Coordinates of C-alpha atoms in Angstrom, one line a residue:
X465 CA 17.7 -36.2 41.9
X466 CA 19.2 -33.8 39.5
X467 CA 17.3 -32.6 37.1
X468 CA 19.6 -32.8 33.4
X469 CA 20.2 -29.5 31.6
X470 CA 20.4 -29.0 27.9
X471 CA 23.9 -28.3 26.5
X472 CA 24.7 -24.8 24.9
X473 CA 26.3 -24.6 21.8
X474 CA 29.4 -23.3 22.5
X475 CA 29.5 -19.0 21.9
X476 CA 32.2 -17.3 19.8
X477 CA 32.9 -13.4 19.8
X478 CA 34.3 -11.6 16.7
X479 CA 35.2 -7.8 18.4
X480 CA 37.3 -4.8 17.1
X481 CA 35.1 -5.0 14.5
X482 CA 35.3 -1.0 13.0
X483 CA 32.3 -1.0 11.3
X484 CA 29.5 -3.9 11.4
X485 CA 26.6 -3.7 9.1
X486 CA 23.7 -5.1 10.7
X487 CA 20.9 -4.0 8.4
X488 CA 18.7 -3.0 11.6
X489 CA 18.4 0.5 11.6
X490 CA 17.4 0.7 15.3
X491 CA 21.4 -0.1 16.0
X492 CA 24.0 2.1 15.8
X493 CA 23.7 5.1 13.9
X494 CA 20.5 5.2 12.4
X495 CA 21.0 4.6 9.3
X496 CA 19.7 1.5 6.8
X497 CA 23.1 0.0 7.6
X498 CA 22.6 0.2 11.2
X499 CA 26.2 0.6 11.2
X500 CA 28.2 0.4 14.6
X501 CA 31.8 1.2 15.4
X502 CA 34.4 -0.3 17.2
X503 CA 31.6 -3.3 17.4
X504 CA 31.3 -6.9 18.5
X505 CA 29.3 -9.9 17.4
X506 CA 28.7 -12.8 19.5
X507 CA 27.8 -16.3 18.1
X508 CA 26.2 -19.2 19.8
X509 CA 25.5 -22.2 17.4
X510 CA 24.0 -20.7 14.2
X511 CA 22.7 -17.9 15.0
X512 CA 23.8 -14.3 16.3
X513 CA 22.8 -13.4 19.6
X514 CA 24.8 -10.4 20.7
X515 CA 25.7 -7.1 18.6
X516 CA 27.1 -3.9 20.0
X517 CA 30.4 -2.2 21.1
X518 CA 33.6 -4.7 21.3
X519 CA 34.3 -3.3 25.0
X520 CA 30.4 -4.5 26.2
X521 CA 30.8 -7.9 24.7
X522 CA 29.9 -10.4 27.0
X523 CA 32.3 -13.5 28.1
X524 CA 32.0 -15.9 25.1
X525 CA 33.7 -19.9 25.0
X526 CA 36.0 -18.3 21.9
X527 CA 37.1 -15.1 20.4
X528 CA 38.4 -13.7 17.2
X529 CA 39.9 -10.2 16.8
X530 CA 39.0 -8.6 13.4
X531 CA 41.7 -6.4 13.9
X532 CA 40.1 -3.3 12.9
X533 CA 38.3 -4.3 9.4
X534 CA 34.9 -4.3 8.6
X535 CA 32.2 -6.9 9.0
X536 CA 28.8 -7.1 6.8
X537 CA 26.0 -10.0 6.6
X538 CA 27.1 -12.6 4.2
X539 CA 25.7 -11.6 0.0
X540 CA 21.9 -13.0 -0.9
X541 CA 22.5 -13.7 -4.5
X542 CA 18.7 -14.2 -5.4
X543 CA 19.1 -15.2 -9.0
X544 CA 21.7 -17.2 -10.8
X545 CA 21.1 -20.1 -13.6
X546 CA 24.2 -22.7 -12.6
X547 CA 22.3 -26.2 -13.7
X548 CA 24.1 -26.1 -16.9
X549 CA 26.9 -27.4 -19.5
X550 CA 28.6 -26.3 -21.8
X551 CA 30.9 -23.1 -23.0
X552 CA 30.0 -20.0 -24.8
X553 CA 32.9 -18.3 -24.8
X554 CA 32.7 -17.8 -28.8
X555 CA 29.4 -16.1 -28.4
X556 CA 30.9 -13.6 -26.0
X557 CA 34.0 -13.0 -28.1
X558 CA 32.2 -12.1 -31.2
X559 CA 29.5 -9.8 -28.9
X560 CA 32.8 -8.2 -27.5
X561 CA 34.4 -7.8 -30.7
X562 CA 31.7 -6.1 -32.6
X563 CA 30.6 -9.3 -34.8
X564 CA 27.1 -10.6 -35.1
X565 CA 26.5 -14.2 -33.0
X566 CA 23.9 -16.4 -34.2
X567 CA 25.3 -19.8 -32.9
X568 CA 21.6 -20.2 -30.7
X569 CA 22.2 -18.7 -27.8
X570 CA 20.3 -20.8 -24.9
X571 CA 19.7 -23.5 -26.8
X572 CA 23.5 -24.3 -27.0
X573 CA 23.4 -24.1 -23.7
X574 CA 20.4 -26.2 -23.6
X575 CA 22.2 -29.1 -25.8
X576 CA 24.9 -29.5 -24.0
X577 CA 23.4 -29.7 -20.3
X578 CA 20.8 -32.4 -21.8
X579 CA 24.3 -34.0 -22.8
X580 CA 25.4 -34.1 -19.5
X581 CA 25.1 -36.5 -16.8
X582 CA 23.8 -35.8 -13.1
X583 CA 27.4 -36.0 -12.2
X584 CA 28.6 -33.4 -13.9
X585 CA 26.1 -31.4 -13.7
X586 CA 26.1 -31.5 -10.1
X587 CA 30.2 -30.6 -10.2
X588 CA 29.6 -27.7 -11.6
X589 CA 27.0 -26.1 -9.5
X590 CA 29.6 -27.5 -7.0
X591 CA 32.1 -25.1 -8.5
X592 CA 30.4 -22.2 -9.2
X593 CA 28.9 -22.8 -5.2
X594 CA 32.4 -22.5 -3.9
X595 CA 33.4 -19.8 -6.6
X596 CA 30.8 -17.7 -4.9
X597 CA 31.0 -18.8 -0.8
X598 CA 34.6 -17.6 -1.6
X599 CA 33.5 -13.7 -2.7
X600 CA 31.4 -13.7 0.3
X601 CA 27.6 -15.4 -1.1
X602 CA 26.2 -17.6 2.0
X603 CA 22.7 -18.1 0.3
X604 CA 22.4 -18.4 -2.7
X605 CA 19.3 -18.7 -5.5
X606 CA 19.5 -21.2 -8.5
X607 CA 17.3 -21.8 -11.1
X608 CA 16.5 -25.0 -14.0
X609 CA 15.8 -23.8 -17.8
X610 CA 18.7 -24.9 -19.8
X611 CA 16.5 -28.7 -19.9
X612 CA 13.3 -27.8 -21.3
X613 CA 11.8 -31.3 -21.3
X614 CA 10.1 -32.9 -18.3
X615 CA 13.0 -35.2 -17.3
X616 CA 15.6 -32.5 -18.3
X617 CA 14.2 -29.8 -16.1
X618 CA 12.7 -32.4 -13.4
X619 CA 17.0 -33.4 -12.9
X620 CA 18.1 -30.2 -13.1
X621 CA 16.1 -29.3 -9.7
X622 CA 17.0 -32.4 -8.2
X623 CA 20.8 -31.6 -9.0
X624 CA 20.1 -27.6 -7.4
X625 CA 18.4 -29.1 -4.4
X626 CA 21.8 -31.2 -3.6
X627 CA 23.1 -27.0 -3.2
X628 CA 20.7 -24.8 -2.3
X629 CA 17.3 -24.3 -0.8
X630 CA 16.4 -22.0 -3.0
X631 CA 15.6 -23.7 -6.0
X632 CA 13.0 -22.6 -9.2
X633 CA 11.5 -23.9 -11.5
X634 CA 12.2 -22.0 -15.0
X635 CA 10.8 -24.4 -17.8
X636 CA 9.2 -20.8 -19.2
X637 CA 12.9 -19.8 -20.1
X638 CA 12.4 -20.0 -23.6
X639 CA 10.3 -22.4 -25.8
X640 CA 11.9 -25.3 -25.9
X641 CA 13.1 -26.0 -30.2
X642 CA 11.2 -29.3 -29.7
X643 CA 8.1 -26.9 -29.6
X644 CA 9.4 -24.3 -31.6
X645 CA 6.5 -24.2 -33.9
X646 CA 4.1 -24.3 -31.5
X647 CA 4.4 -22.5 -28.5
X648 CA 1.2 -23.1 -27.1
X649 CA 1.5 -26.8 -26.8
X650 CA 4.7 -25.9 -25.0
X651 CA 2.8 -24.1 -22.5
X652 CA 0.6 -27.0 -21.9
X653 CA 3.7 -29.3 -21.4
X654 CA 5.7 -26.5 -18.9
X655 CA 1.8 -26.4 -16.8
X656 CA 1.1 -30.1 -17.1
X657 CA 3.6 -32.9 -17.1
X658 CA 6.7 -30.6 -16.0
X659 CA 4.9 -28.7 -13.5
X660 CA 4.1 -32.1 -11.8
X661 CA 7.4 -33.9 -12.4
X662 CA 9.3 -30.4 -10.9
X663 CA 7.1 -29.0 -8.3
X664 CA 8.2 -31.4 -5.5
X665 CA 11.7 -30.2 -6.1
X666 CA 11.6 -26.5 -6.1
X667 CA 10.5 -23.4 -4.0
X668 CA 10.0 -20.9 -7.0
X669 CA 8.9 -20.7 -10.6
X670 CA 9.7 -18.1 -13.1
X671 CA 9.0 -17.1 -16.3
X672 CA 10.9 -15.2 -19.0
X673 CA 8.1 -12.6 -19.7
X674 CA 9.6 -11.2 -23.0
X675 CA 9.5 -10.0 -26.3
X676 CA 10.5 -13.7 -28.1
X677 CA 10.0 -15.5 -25.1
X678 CA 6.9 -15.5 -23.6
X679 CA 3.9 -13.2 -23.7
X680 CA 1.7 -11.6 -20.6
X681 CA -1.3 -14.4 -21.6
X682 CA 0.9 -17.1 -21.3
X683 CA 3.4 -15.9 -18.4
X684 CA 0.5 -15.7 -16.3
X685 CA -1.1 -19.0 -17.5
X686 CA 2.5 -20.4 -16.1
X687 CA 2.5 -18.5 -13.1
X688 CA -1.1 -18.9 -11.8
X689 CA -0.4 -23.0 -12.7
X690 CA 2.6 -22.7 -10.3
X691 CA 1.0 -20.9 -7.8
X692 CA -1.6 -23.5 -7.7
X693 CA 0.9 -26.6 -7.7
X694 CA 2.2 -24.8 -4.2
X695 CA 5.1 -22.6 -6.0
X696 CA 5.5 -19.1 -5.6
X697 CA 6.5 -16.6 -8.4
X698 CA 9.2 -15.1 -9.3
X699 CA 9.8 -12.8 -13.3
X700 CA 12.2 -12.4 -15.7
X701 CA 10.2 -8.7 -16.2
X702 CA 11.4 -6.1 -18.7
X703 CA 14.8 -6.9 -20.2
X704 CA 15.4 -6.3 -23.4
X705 CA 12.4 -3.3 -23.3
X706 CA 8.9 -2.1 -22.6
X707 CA 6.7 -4.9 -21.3
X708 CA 4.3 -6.1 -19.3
X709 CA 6.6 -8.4 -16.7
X710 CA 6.8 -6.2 -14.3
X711 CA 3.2 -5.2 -13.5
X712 CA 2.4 -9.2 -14.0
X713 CA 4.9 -9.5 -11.1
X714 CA 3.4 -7.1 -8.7
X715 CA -0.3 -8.1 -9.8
X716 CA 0.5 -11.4 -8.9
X717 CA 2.0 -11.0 -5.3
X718 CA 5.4 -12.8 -6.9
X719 CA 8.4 -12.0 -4.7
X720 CA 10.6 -10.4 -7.2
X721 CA 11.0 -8.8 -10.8
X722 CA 14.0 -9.5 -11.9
X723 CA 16.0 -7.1 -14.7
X724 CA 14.0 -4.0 -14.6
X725 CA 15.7 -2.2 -17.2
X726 CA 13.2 -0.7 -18.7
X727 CA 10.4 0.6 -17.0
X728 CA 7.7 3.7 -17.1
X729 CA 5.7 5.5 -14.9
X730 CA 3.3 2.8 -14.1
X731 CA 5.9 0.0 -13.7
X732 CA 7.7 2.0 -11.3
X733 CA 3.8 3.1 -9.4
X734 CA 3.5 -0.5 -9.0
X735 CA 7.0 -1.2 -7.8
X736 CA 6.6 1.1 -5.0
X737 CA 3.2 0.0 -4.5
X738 CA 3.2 -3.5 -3.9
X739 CA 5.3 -6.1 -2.3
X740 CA 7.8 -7.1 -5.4
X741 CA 11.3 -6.4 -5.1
X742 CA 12.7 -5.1 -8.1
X743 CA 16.1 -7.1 -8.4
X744 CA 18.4 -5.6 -10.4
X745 CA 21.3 -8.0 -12.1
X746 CA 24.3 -5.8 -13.9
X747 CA 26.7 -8.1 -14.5
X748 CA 24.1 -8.7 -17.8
X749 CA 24.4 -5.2 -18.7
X750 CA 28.1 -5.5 -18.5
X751 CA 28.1 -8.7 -20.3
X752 CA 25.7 -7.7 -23.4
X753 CA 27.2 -3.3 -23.2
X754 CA 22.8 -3.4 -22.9
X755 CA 21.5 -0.6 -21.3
X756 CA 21.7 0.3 -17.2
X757 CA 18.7 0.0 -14.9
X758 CA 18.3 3.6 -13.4
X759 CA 18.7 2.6 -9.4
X760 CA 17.7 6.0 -8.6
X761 CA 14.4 5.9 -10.4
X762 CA 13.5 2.6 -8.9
X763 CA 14.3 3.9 -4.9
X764 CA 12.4 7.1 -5.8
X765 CA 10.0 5.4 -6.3
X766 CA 9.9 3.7 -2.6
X767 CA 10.5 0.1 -4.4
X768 CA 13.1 -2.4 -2.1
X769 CA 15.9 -3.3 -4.4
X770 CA 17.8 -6.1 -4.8
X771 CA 21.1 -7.3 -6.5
X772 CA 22.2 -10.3 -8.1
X773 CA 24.7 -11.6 -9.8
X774 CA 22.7 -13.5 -12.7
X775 CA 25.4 -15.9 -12.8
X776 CA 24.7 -18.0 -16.1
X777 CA 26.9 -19.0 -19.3
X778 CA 25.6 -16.6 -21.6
X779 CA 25.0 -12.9 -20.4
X780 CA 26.6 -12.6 -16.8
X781 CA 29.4 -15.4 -16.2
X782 CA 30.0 -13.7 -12.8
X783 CA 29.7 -15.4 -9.7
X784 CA 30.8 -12.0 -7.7
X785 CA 28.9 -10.0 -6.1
X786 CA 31.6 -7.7 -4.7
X787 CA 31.7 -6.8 -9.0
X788 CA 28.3 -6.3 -9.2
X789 CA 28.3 -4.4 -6.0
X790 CA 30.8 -2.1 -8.0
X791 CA 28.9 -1.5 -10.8
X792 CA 25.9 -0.6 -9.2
X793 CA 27.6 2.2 -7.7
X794 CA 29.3 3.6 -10.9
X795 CA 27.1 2.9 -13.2
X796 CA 23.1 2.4 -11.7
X797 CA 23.2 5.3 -9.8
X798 CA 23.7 3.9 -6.2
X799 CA 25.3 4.8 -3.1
X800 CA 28.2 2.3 -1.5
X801 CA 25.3 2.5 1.3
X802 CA 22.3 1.6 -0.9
X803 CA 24.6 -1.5 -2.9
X804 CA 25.4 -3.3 0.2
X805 CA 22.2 -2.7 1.6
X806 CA 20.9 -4.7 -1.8
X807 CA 23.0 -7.2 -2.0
X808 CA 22.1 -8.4 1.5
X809 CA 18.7 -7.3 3.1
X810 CA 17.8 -7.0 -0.6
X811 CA 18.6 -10.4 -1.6
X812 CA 17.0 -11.3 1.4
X813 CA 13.3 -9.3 0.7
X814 CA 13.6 -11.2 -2.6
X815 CA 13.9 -14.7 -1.1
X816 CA 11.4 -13.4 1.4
X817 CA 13.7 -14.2 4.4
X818 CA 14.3 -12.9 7.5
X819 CA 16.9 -15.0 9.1
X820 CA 19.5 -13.5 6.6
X821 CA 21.2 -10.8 5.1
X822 CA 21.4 -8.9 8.5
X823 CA 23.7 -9.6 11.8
X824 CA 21.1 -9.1 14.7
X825 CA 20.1 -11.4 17.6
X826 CA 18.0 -14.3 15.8
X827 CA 19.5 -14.1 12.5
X828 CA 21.4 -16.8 11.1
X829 CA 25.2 -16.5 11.9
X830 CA 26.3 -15.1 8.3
X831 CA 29.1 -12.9 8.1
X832 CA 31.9 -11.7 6.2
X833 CA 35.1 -10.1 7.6
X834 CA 36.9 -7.7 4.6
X835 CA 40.7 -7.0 4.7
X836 CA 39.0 -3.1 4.4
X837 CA 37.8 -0.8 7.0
X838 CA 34.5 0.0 5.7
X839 CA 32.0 -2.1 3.4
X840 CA 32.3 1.1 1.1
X841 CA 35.5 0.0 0.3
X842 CA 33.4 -3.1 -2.0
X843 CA 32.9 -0.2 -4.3
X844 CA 36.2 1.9 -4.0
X845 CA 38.6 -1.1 -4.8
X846 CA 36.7 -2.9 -7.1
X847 CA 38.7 -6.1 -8.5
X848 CA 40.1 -6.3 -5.2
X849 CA 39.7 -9.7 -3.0
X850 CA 38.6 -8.2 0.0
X851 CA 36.5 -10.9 1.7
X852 CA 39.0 -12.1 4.4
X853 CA 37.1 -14.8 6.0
X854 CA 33.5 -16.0 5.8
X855 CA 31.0 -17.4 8.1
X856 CA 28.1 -19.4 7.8
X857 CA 25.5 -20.7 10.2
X858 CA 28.1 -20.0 12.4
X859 CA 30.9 -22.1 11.4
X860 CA 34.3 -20.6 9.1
X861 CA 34.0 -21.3 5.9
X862 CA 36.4 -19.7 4.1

């Protein structure tokens, strides 16, 4: 009697790779990058199984010659607002142009996606989905906020879950202009009824911890509610200026702080204390000429970084993370090295993941060839479609 075997997915070797990022610093040279030349991948199914040099690849069912270009781990974009409707094109015109804006902001945003129907909704998370798979994002975050009533925010994260796995609750965006005069009956709603009607469909929950938004009592009375519904936390910490988001973040184990802008000594001791990534998003700064995070100050500090694109139709319409990858590097402060590192492994730490945003044996088959020899080219050629093909769990995408 034979005994029957179980089928192999069939295996599938990328080689003359010139330099892989791997993000496993016990590969290659050493480095964060873990970068090795004149390298090979090896896929079986949907994950990687194989790295090293192209002439010790093993025998695989299929090959593909990169020809000499560079391969890194697909982006981690770990924060991005894409449930809404709507334009606001007039808003950034006037901000570009000098002019004051006072046409509401996110609550125009917040009309118009309460307008909208589940249909197109979803075909525009859709869009901006394939917008960014083609720029190289294979995971990537998404968040509600632009519904601000329980059935408005409840099928927003039904619509993100159609996408992505990684879906948040933000009711705590702003207070909603139904509670506008009292914000702390809005509180109860966003940690009563929504929390309940949303918590089945999401991972995360945020909270705009800000100057005009919300305040440290009430951003942790949000949080703690999530955290106890079976959520875990995520800030919008320190913005617009001095506050107390980021040391709410850390003091509450939440997996990221999001902005960082503007931070002091004891922001940046608890940064490179505790376990929070500080994710850093400057496609906002670019959109709102606001003020840069100092990179520098944050690594010094020992904190993990993280980029994002912040994707959302007020303050960072930018699905790229090749731009943002660009701007980091000319105007945060970081190297082509440290970027990269952040948009990937970073993005990663953020999401707390460990099957992505590296190429080593175990790790979800992710990867991005660029029509470049070196991922540093992200930062020297910026504008520059570079992102040749894309893979994810193992299969071309792009």
């Amino acid at each position: 009697m034979t005994t029957p075997t179980t089928p192999t997915a069939p295996t599938t070797a990328i080689t003359h790779i010139a330099n892989l990022v791997t993000n496993n610093p016990s590969l290659g040279d050493g480095t964060p990058l873990g970068l090795i030349r004149d390298a090979a991948v090896v896929i079986e199914g949907d994950r990687v199984v194989w790295t090293g040099e192209s002439s010790k690849a093993p025998a695989t069912d299929n090959a593909f010659d990169a020809g000499g270009r560079a391969v890194i781990p697909g982006f981690v974009d770990s924060h991005s607002h894409l449930v809404f409707a709507g334009d606001r094109t007039a808003e950034f015109n006037a901000r570009m142009s000098g002019r004051p804006y006072s046409a509401g902001g996110i609550r125009t945003t917040v009309s118009a996606t309460r307008a909208a129907s589940d249909e197109e909704l979803s075909a525009n998370v859709a869009r901006y989905l394939a917008e960014a798979l083609q720029q190289g994002t294979t995971t990537l975050e998404t968040k509600s906020g632009y519904g601000l009533t329980v059935e408005d925010e409840a099928r927003s994260l039904r619509v993100a879950a159609r996408h992505t796995d990684e879906v948040t609750f933000l009711g705590a965006h702003i207070v909603s202009p139904d509670h506008e005069h009292d914000p702390a009956g809005y509180v109860d709603l966003v940690t009563g009824p929504m929390l309940a009607a949303c918590a089945p469909h999401a991972r995360w929950i945020d909270v705009f911890c800000e100057r005009g938004a919300f305040d440290e009592d009430q951003a942790r009375t949000i949080l703690t509610a999530g955290l106890a519904a079976g959520l875990q936390p995520r800030v919008h910490a320190n913005q617009l200026g001095h506050g107390p988001g980021v040391r709410l973040a850390v003091e509450l184990g939440a997996a990221s702080a999001d902005h960082c802008t503007y931070l002091d000594d004891a922001d940046l001791d608890a940064l490179g204390q505790g376990h929070t990534v500080a994710t850093l998003l400057p496609g906002a700064e670019f959109s709102t000429r606001a003020q840069w995070p100092d990179a520098r100050r944050i690594l010094g500090a020992g904190a993990t970084v993280a980029l994002s694109t912040d994707c959302n139709p007020g303050s960072s319409f930018t699905s790229s993370m090749p731009f943002c990858i660009a701007l980091a590097v000319r105007d945060m402060g970081m190297t082509p090295d440290e970027a990269v590192w952040s948009a990937t492994a970073g993005g990663a730490a953020a999401l707390r993941r460990t099957d992505i945003g590296r190429i080593t044996p175990g790790a979800r088959a992710d990867l991005v060839l660029l029509d470049a020899p070196s991922h540093v080219h992200l930062a020297y050629r910026p504008g520059v479609p570079l992102v040749r093909a894309v893979w994810r769990s193992g299969q071309r995408v792009v």
